Coordinates of C-alpha atoms and ligand atoms in Angstrom, one line a residue:
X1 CA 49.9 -158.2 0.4
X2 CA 51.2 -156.5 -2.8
X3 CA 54.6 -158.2 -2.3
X4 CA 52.6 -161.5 -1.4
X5 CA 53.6 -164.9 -3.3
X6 CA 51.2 -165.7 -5.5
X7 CA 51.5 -169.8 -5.5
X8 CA 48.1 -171.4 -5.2
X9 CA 46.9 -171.7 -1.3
X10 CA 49.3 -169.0 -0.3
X11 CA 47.5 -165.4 -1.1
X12 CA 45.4 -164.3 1.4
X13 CA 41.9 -164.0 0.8
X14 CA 40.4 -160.3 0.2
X15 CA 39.0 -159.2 3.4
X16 CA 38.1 -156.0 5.6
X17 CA 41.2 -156.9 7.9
X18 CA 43.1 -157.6 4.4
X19 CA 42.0 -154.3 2.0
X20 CA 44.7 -152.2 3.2
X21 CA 47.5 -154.2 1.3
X22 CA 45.7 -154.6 -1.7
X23 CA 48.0 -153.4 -4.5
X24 CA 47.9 -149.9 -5.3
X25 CA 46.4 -150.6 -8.9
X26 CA 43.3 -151.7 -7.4
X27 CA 41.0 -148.7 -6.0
X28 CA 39.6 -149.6 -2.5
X29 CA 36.1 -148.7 -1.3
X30 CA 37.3 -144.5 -0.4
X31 CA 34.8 -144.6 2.6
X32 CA 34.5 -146.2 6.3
X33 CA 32.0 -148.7 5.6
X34 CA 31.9 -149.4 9.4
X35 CA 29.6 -146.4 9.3
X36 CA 27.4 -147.3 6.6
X37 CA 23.8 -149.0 7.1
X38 CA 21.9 -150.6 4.9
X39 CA 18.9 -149.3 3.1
X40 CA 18.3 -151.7 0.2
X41 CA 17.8 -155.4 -0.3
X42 CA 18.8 -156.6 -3.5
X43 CA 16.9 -159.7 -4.4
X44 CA 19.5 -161.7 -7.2
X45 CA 22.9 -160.5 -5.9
X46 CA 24.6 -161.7 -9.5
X47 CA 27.9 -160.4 -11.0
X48 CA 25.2 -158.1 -12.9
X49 CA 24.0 -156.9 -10.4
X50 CA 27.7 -156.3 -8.6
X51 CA 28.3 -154.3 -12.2
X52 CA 26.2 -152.2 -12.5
X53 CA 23.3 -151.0 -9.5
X54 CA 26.0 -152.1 -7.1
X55 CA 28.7 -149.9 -8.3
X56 CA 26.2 -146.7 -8.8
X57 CA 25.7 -146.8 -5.2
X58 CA 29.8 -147.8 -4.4
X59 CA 29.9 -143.9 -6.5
X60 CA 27.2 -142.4 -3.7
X61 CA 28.5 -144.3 -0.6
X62 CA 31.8 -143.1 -1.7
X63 CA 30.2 -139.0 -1.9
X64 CA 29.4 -139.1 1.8
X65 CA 25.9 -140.7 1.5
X66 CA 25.5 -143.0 4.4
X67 CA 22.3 -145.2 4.6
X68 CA 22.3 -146.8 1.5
X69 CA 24.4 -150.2 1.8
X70 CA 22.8 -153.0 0.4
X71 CA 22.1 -156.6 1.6
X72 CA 21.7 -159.3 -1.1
X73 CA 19.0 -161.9 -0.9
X74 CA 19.7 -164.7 -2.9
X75 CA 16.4 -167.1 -2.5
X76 CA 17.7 -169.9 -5.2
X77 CA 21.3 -170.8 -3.9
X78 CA 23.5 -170.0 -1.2
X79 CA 27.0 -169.9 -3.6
X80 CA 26.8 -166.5 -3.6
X81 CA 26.9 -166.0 0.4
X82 CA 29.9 -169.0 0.3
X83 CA 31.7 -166.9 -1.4
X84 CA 31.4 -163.2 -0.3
X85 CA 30.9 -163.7 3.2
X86 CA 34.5 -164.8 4.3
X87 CA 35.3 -161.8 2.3
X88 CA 33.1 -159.3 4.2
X89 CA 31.3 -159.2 0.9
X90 CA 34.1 -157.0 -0.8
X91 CA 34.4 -158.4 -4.2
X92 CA 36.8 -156.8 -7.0
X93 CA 35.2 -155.5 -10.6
X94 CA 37.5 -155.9 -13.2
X95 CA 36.4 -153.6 -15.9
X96 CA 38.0 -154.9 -19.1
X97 CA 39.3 -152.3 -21.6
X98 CA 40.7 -153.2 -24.7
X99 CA 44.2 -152.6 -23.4
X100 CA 44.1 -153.8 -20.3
X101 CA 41.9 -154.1 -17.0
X102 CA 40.9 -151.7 -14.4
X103 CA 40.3 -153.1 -11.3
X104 CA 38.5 -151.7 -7.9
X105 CA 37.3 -153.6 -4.9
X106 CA 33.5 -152.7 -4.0
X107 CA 32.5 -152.5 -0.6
X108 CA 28.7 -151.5 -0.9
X109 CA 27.0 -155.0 -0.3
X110 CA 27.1 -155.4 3.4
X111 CA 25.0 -158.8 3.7
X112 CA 24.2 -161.8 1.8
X113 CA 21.2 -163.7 2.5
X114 CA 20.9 -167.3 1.5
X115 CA 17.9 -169.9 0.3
X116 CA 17.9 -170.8 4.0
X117 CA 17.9 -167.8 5.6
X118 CA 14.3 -166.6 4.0
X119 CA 12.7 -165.5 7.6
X120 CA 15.8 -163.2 7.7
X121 CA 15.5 -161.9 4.1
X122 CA 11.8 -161.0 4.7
X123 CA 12.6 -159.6 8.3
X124 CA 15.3 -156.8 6.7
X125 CA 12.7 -156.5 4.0
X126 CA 10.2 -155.3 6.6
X127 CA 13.0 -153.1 8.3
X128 CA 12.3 -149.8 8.2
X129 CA 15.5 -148.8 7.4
X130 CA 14.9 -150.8 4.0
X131 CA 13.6 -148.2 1.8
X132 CA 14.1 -149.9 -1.7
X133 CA 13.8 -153.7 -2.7
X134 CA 15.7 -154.0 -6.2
X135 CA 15.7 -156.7 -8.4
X136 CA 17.7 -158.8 -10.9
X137 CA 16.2 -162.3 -11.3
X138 CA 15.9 -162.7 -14.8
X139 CA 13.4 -162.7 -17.1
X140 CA 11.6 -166.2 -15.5
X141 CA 12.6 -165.0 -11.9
X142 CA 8.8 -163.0 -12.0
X143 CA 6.7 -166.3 -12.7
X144 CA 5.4 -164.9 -16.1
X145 CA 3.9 -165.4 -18.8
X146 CA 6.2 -164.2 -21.4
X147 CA 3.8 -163.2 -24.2
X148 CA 1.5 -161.2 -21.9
X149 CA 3.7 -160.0 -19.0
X150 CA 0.7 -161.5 -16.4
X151 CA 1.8 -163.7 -13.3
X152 CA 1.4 -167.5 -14.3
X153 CA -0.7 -168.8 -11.8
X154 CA 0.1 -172.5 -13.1
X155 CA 3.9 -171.9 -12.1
X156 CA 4.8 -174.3 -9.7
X157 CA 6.3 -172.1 -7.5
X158 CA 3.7 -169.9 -7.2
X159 CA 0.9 -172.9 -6.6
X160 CA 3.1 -173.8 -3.9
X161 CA 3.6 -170.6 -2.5
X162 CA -0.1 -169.9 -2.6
X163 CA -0.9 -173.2 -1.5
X164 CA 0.7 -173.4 2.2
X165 CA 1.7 -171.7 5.2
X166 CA 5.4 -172.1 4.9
X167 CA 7.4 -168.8 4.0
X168 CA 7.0 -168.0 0.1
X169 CA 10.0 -168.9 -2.2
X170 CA 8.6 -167.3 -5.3
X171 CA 9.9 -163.4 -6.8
X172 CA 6.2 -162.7 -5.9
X173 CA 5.2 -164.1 -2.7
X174 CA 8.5 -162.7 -0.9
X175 CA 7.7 -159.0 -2.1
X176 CA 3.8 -159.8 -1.4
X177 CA 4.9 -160.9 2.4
X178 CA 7.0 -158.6 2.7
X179 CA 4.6 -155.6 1.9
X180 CA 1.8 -157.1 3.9
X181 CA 4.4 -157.1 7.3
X182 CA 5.5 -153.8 6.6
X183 CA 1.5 -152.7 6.5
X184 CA 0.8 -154.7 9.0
X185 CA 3.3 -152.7 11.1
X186 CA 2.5 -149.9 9.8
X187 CA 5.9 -149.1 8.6
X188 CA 5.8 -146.7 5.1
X189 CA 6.1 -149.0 1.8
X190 CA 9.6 -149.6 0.2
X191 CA 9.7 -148.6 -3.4
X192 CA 10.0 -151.9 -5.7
X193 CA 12.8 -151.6 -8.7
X194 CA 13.1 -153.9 -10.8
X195 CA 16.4 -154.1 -12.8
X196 CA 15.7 -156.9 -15.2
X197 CA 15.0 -156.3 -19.1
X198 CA 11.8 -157.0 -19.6
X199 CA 9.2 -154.6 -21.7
X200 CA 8.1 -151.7 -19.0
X201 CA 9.5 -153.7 -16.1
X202 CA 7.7 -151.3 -13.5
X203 CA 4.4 -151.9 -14.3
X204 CA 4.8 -155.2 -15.3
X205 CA 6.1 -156.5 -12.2
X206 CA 3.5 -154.4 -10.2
X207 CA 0.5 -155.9 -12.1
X208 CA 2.6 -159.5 -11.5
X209 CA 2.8 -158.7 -7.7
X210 CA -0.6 -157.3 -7.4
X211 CA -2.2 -160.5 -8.6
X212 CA 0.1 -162.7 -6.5
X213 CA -1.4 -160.4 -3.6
X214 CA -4.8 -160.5 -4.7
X215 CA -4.7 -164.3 -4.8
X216 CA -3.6 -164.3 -1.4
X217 CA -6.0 -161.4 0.1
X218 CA -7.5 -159.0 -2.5
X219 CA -7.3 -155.8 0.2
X220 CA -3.4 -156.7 0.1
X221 CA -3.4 -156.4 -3.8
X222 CA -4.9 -153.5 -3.7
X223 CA -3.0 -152.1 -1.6
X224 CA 0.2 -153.2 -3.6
X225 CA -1.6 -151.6 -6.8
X226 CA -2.2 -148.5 -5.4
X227 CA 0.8 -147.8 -2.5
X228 CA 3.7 -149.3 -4.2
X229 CA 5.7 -147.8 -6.0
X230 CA 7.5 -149.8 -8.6
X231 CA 9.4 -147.1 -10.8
X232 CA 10.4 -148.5 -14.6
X233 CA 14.2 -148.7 -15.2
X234 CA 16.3 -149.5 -18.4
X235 CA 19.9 -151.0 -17.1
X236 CA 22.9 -151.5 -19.3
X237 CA 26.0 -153.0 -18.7
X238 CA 27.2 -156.2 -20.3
X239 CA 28.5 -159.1 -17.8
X240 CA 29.7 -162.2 -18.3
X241 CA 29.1 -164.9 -15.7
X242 CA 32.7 -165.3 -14.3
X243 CA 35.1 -168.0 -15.1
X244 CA 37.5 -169.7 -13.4
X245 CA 40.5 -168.3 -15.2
X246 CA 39.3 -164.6 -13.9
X247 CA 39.6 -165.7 -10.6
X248 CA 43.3 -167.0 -11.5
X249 CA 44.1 -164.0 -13.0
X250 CA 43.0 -162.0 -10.2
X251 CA 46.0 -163.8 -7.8
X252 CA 48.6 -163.7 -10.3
X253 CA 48.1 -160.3 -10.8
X254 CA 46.8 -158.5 -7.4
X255 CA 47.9 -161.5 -5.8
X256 CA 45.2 -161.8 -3.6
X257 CA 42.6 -164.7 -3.4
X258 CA 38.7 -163.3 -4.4
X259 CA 36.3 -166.6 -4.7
X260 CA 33.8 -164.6 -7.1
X261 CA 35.3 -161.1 -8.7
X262 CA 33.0 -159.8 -11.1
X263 CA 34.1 -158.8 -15.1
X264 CA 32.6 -156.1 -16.8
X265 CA 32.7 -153.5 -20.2
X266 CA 33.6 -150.4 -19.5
X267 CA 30.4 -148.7 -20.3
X268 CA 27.2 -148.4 -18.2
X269 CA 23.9 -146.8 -18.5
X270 CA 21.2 -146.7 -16.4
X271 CA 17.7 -144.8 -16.9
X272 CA 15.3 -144.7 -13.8
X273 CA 11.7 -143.1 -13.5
X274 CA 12.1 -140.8 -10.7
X275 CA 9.9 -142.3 -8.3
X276 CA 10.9 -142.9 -4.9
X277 CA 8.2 -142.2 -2.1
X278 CA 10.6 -143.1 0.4
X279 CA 14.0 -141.6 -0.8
X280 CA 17.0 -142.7 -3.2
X281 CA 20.2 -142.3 -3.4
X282 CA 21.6 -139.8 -5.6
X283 CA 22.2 -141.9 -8.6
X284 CA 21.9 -139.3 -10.3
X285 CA 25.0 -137.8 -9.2
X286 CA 27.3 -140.4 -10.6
X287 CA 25.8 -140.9 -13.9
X288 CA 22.3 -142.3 -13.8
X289 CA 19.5 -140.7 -16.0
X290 CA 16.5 -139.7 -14.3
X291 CA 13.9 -139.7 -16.7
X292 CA 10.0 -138.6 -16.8
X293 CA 9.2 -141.9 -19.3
X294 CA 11.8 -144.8 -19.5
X295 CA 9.8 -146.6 -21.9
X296 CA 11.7 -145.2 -25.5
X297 CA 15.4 -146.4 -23.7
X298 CA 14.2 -149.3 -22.6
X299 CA 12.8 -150.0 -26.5
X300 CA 16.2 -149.2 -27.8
X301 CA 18.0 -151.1 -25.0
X302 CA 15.8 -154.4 -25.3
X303 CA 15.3 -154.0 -28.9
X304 CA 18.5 -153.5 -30.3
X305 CA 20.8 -154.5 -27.7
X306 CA 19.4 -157.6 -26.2
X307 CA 17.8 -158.4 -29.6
X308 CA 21.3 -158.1 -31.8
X309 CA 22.7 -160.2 -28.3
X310 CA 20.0 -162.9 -29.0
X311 CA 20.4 -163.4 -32.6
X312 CA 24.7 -163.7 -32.4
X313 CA 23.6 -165.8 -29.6
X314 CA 21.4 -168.5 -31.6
X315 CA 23.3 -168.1 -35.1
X316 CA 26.2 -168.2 -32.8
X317 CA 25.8 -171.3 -31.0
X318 CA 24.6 -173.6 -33.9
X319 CA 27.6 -172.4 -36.2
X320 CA 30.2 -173.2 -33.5
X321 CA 30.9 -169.0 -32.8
X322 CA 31.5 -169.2 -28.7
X323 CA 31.7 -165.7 -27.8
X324 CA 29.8 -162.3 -29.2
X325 CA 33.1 -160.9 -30.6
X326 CA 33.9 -164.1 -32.3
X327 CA 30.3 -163.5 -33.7
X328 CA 31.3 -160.0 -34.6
X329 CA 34.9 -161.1 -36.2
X330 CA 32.5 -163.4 -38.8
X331 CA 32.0 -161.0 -41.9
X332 CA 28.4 -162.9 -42.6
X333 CA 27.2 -162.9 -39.1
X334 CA 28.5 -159.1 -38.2
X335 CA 26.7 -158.0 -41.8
X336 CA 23.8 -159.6 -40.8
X337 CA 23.2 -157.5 -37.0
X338 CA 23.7 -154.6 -38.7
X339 CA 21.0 -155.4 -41.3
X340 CA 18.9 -156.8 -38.3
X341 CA 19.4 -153.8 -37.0
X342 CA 18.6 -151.5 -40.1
X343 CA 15.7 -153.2 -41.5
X344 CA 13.8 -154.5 -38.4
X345 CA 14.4 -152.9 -35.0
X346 CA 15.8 -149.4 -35.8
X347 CA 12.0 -148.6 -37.2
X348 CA 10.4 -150.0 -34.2
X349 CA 12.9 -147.3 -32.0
X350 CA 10.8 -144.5 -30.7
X351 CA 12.8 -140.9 -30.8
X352 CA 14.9 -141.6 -27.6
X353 CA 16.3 -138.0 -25.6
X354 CA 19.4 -136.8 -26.5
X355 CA 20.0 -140.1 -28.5
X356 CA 21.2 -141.1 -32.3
X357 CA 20.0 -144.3 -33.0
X358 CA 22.1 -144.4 -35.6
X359 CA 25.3 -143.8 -33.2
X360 CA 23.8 -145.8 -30.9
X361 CA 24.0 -149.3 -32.6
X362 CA 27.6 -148.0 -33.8
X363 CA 28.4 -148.0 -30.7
X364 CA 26.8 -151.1 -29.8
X365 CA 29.1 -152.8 -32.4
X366 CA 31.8 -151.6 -30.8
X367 CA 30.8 -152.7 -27.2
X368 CA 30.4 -156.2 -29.2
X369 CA 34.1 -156.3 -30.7
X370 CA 35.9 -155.8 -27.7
X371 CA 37.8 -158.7 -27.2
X372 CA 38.9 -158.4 -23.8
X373 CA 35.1 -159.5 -22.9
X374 CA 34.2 -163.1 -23.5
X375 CA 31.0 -163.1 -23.4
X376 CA 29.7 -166.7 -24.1
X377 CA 27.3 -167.3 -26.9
X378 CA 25.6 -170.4 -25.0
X379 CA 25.2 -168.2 -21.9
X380 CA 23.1 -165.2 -23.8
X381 CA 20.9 -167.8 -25.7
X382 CA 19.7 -169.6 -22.2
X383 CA 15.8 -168.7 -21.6
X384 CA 14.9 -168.0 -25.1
X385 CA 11.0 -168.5 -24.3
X386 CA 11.4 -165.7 -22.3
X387 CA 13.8 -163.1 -24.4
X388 CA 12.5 -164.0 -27.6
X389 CA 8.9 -161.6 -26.9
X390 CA 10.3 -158.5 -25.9
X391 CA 13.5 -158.5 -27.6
X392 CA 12.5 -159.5 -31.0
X393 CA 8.9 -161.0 -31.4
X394 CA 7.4 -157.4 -30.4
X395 CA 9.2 -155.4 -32.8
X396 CA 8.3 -157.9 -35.4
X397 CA 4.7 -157.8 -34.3
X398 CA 4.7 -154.1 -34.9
X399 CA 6.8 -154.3 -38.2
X400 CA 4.0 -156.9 -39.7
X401 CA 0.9 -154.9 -38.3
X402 CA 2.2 -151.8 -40.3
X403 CA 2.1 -153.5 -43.3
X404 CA 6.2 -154.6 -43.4
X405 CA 8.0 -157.5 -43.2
X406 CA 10.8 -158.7 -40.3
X407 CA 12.6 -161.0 -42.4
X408 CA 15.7 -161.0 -40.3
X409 CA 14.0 -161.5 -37.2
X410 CA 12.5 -164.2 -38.6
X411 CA 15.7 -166.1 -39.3
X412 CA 16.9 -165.4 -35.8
X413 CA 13.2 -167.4 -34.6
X414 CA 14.5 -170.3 -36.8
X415 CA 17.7 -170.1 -35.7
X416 CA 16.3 -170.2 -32.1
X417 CA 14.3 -173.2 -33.4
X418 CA 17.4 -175.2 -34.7
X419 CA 19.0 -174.6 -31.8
X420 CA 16.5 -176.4 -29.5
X421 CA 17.9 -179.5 -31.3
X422 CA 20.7 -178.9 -28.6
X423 CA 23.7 -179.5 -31.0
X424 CA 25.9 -177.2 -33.1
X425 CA 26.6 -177.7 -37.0
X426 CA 29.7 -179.9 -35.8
X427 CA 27.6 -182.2 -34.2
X428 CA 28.7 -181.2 -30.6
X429 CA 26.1 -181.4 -28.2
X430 CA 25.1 -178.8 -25.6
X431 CA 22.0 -178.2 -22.9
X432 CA 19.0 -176.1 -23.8
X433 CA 18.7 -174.5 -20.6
X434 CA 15.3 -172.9 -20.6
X435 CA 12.4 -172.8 -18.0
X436 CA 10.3 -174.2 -21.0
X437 CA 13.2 -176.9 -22.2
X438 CA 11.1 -179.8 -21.3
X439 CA 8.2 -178.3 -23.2
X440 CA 9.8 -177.1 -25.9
X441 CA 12.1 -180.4 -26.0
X442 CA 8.6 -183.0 -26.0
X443 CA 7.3 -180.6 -28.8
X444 CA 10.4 -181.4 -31.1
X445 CA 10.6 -184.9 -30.5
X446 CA 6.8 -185.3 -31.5
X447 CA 7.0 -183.8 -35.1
X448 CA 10.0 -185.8 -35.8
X449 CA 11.9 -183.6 -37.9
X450 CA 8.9 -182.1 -39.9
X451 CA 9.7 -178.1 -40.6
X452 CA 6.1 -177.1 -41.2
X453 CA 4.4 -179.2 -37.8
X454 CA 7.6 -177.8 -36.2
X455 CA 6.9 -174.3 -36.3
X456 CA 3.5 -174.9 -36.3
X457 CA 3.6 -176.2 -32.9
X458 CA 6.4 -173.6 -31.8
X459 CA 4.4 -170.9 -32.5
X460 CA 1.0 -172.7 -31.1
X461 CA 2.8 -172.1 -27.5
X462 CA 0.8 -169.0 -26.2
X463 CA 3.1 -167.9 -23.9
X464 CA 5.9 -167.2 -26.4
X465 CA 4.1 -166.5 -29.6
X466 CA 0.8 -164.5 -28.7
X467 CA -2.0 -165.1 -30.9
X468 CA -0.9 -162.4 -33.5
X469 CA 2.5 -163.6 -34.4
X470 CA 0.8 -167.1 -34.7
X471 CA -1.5 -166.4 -37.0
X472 CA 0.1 -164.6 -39.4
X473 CA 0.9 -166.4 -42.4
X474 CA 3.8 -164.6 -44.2
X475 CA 6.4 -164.5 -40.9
X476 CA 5.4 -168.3 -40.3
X477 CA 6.3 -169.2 -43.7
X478 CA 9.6 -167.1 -43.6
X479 CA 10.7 -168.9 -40.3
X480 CA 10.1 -172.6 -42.4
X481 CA 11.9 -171.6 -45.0
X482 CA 14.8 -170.2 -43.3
X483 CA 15.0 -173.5 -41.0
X484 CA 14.5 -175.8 -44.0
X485 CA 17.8 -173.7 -45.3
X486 CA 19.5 -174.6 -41.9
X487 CA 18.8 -178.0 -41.7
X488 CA 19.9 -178.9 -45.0
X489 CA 22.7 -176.4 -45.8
X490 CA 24.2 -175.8 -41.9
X491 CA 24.1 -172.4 -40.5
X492 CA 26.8 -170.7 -42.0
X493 CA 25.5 -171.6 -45.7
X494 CA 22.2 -170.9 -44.9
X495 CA 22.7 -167.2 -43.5
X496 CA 25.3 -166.4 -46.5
X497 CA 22.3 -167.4 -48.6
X498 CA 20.1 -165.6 -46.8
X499 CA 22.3 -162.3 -47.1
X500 CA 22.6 -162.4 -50.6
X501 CA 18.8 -162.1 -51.1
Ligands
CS2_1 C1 22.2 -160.5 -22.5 C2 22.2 -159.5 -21.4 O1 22.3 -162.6 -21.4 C3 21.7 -161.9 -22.1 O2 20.6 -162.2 -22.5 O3 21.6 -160.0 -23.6 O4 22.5 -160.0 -20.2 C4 23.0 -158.2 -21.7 O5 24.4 -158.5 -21.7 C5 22.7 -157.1 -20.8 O6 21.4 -156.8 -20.8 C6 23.5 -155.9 -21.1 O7 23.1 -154.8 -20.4

């Protein structure tokens, strides 16, 4: 294959039966995965997840470990199977380095399970051999309430699930069914992880999950509450959703066909609470931390990671800035993170193990600039009624309850707010791709361009705001005036304006 002509419709397709002429630059799976069996199911089997918990457990397969391949469940669309299975579900990472890529095939998914296939998916859940469920399904994928972290029992998906007989659909009711065959059978529980960043994902998801059950029998949520284990996690990696031009260059370059390759940073970091009734594999052993309390890395991660992300992301997009280094090349915008940083998260940081905060966000700038990753500004800002609690509107809670101010935070809330109108500065028009959109969208229309009912009705939206945020006068009146700056001045004014107070 390395000698292969690269012309479109000509390279053969990766493959088991094709992985031996793979070029030598790209590293192979180093194992017989013949032998291997699987042991988790991955619910959400997205190019993060093929990053990062994917990858870990590629390291352990490739130490000798055995039993822990994993099968994907993908409950919302089957593109994902399309694409992997005539592969064998081989997929290359390209991790992107300033100078140049590194590329390796992973061979640790072994299955992919589509919308379709949901007796299936619940079947290999109640496997014994399944010993761990993870999870990446977003933020909205858990049917919550954003402000509170409880299960929202007006979500359509889980009414229906709860409604009928027919197999469930939601996050929820698949782990609930799942747990209640596995009891049923008396098979031992699989341990829940959830790999998504939301605030104390564990416990959050368990108390989520618990309810779903309780709804549904209250001896099964019980159960869940008390025999589950559902260990919290902080995950790090950043991932772009993959674009058709990285599946060019994978041909011209390896000059093989992959349908869905995968692009990553170089770095990685993952912090798990060690707690595994049924066994794990040794993540540890390949770089993962296991730590006693996750909770102060996943306040650094969410805080000052995902809430720098979301601020380029919303600044970004109304000032016409597509990607997060383009957002980092812009002297106003860069100066601005690092005071976001400074002023309003880096207080809110618990002391974090063998961590400088300080080096930390250094080092998160850095991760930003790299301009081999094109990391989309319009992708990071999607689902903003679910980011906007953990990653900025807690810190600021706990800035304003001691007594401080968040005034950078609040111009990234107006920013969010100015970007509902769903067109940049330039006038170019884009979707507002949100589980709330339609919400948020009719609440817009109906204050018909007034700043103060805006905002007021914003943050009248429970779910988002919490009653704390909402009723405090000071922040409200800092996110007006920062999006009367906005509207009248455009972005880029109003956030040089804003840096010069
Ligand atoms: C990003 C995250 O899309 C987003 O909201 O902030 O996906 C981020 O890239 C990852 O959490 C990095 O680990």
């Amino acid at each position: 294959m390395a000698d292969a002509v690269c012309r479109p419709g000509t390279a053969p397709r990766l493959a088991q039966a094709t992985l031996g002429a793979v070029p030598a630059a790209v590293a192979p799976p180093s194992y017989d995965r013949a032998a291997i069996s699987p042991g988790i199911v991955h619910i959400g089997p997205g190019a993060f997840c093929r990053a990062h918990l994917a990858v870990y457990t590629e390291d352990v397969l490739a130490r000798g470990a055995r039993d822990w391949g994993i099968v994907g469940v993908d409950p919302l669309s089957p593109a994902v199977r399309e694409a992997l299975q005539p592969q064998d579900h081989l997929y290359t990472l390209l991790v992107r380095e300033p100078e140049g890529d590194r590329p390796r095939v992973v061979g640790s998914l072994c299955g992919v399970l589509g919308p379709d296939e949901r007796e299936a998916a619940l079947q290999r859940m109640a496997d014994p051999r399944t010993r761990i469920v993870t999870l990446t399904v977003t933020e909205k994928g858990y049917c919550q309430d954003a402000a509170t972290g409880a299960l929202d029992e007006a979500h359509p998906a889980i009414r229906a699930d709860l409604a009928g007989d027919a197999l469930p659909r939601s996050v929820p009711g698949l782990l609930a069914e799942a747990i209640r065959r596995r009891r049923a059978a008396q098979v031992a529980p699989f341990t829940v992880l959830v790999c998504d960043n939301l605030s104390q994902n564990g416990a959050k998801v368990r108390r989520i999950v618990s309810r779903f059950a309780t709804l549904r029998d209250p001896d099964l949520g019980k159960f869940v509450a008390d025999s589950i284990a559902f260990p919290c996690t902080m995950v790090d990696r950043i991932t772009p959703a993959t674009k058709d031009e990285d599946r060019a260059q994978v041909t011209a370059a390896y000059g093989y066909v992959d349908a869905w390759p995968v692009v990553t940073e170089p770095f990685r970091q993952w912090v798990i609470e060690d707690n595994f009734p049924g066994g794990r594999p040794a993540w540890d052993e390949v770089g993962a931390i296991m730590a006693r309390d996750v909770h102060p890395f996943e306040v650094m991660k969410l805080r000052c990671l995902n809430g720098a992300h979301s601020a380029l992301a919303y600044i970004g997009v109304v000032a016409g800035l597509e990607t997060v280094a383009d957002g980092m090349d812009d002297a106003d915008l860069s100066a601005f993170v690092r005071r976001l940083w400074r002023d309003d998260l880096v207080p809110t940081v618990p002391p974090v193990p063998g961590t400088d905060i300080v080096s930390y966000t250094g080092e998160l700038e850095q991760r930003f600039r790299n301009p081999a990753i094109r990391h989309r500004t319009i992708q990071i800002a999607m689902d903003g009624s679910q980011k906007l609690p953990p990653r900025l509107l807690d810190p600021a809670l706990e800035r304003l309850r001691a007594g401080a101010d968040a005034s950078c935070i609040a111009f990234v809330v107006a920013a969010w707010i100015r970007f509902l109108a769903g067109c940049n500065d330039a006038v170019e028009g884009y979707a507002v791709s949100d589980p709330m959109a339609d919400r948020l969208l009719q609440v817009r229309e109906a204050c018909n361009g007034d700043t103060v009912a805006l905002v007021d009705a914003l943050f009248a939206i429970p779910e988002i705001f919490g009653p704390d945020i909402a009723a405090h006068a000071g922040f409200k009146a800092a996110v007006v005036a920062n999006l009367r700056a906005i509207r009248a001045d455009g972005m880029r004014r109003a956030l040089a304006g804003f840096l010069r107070r």
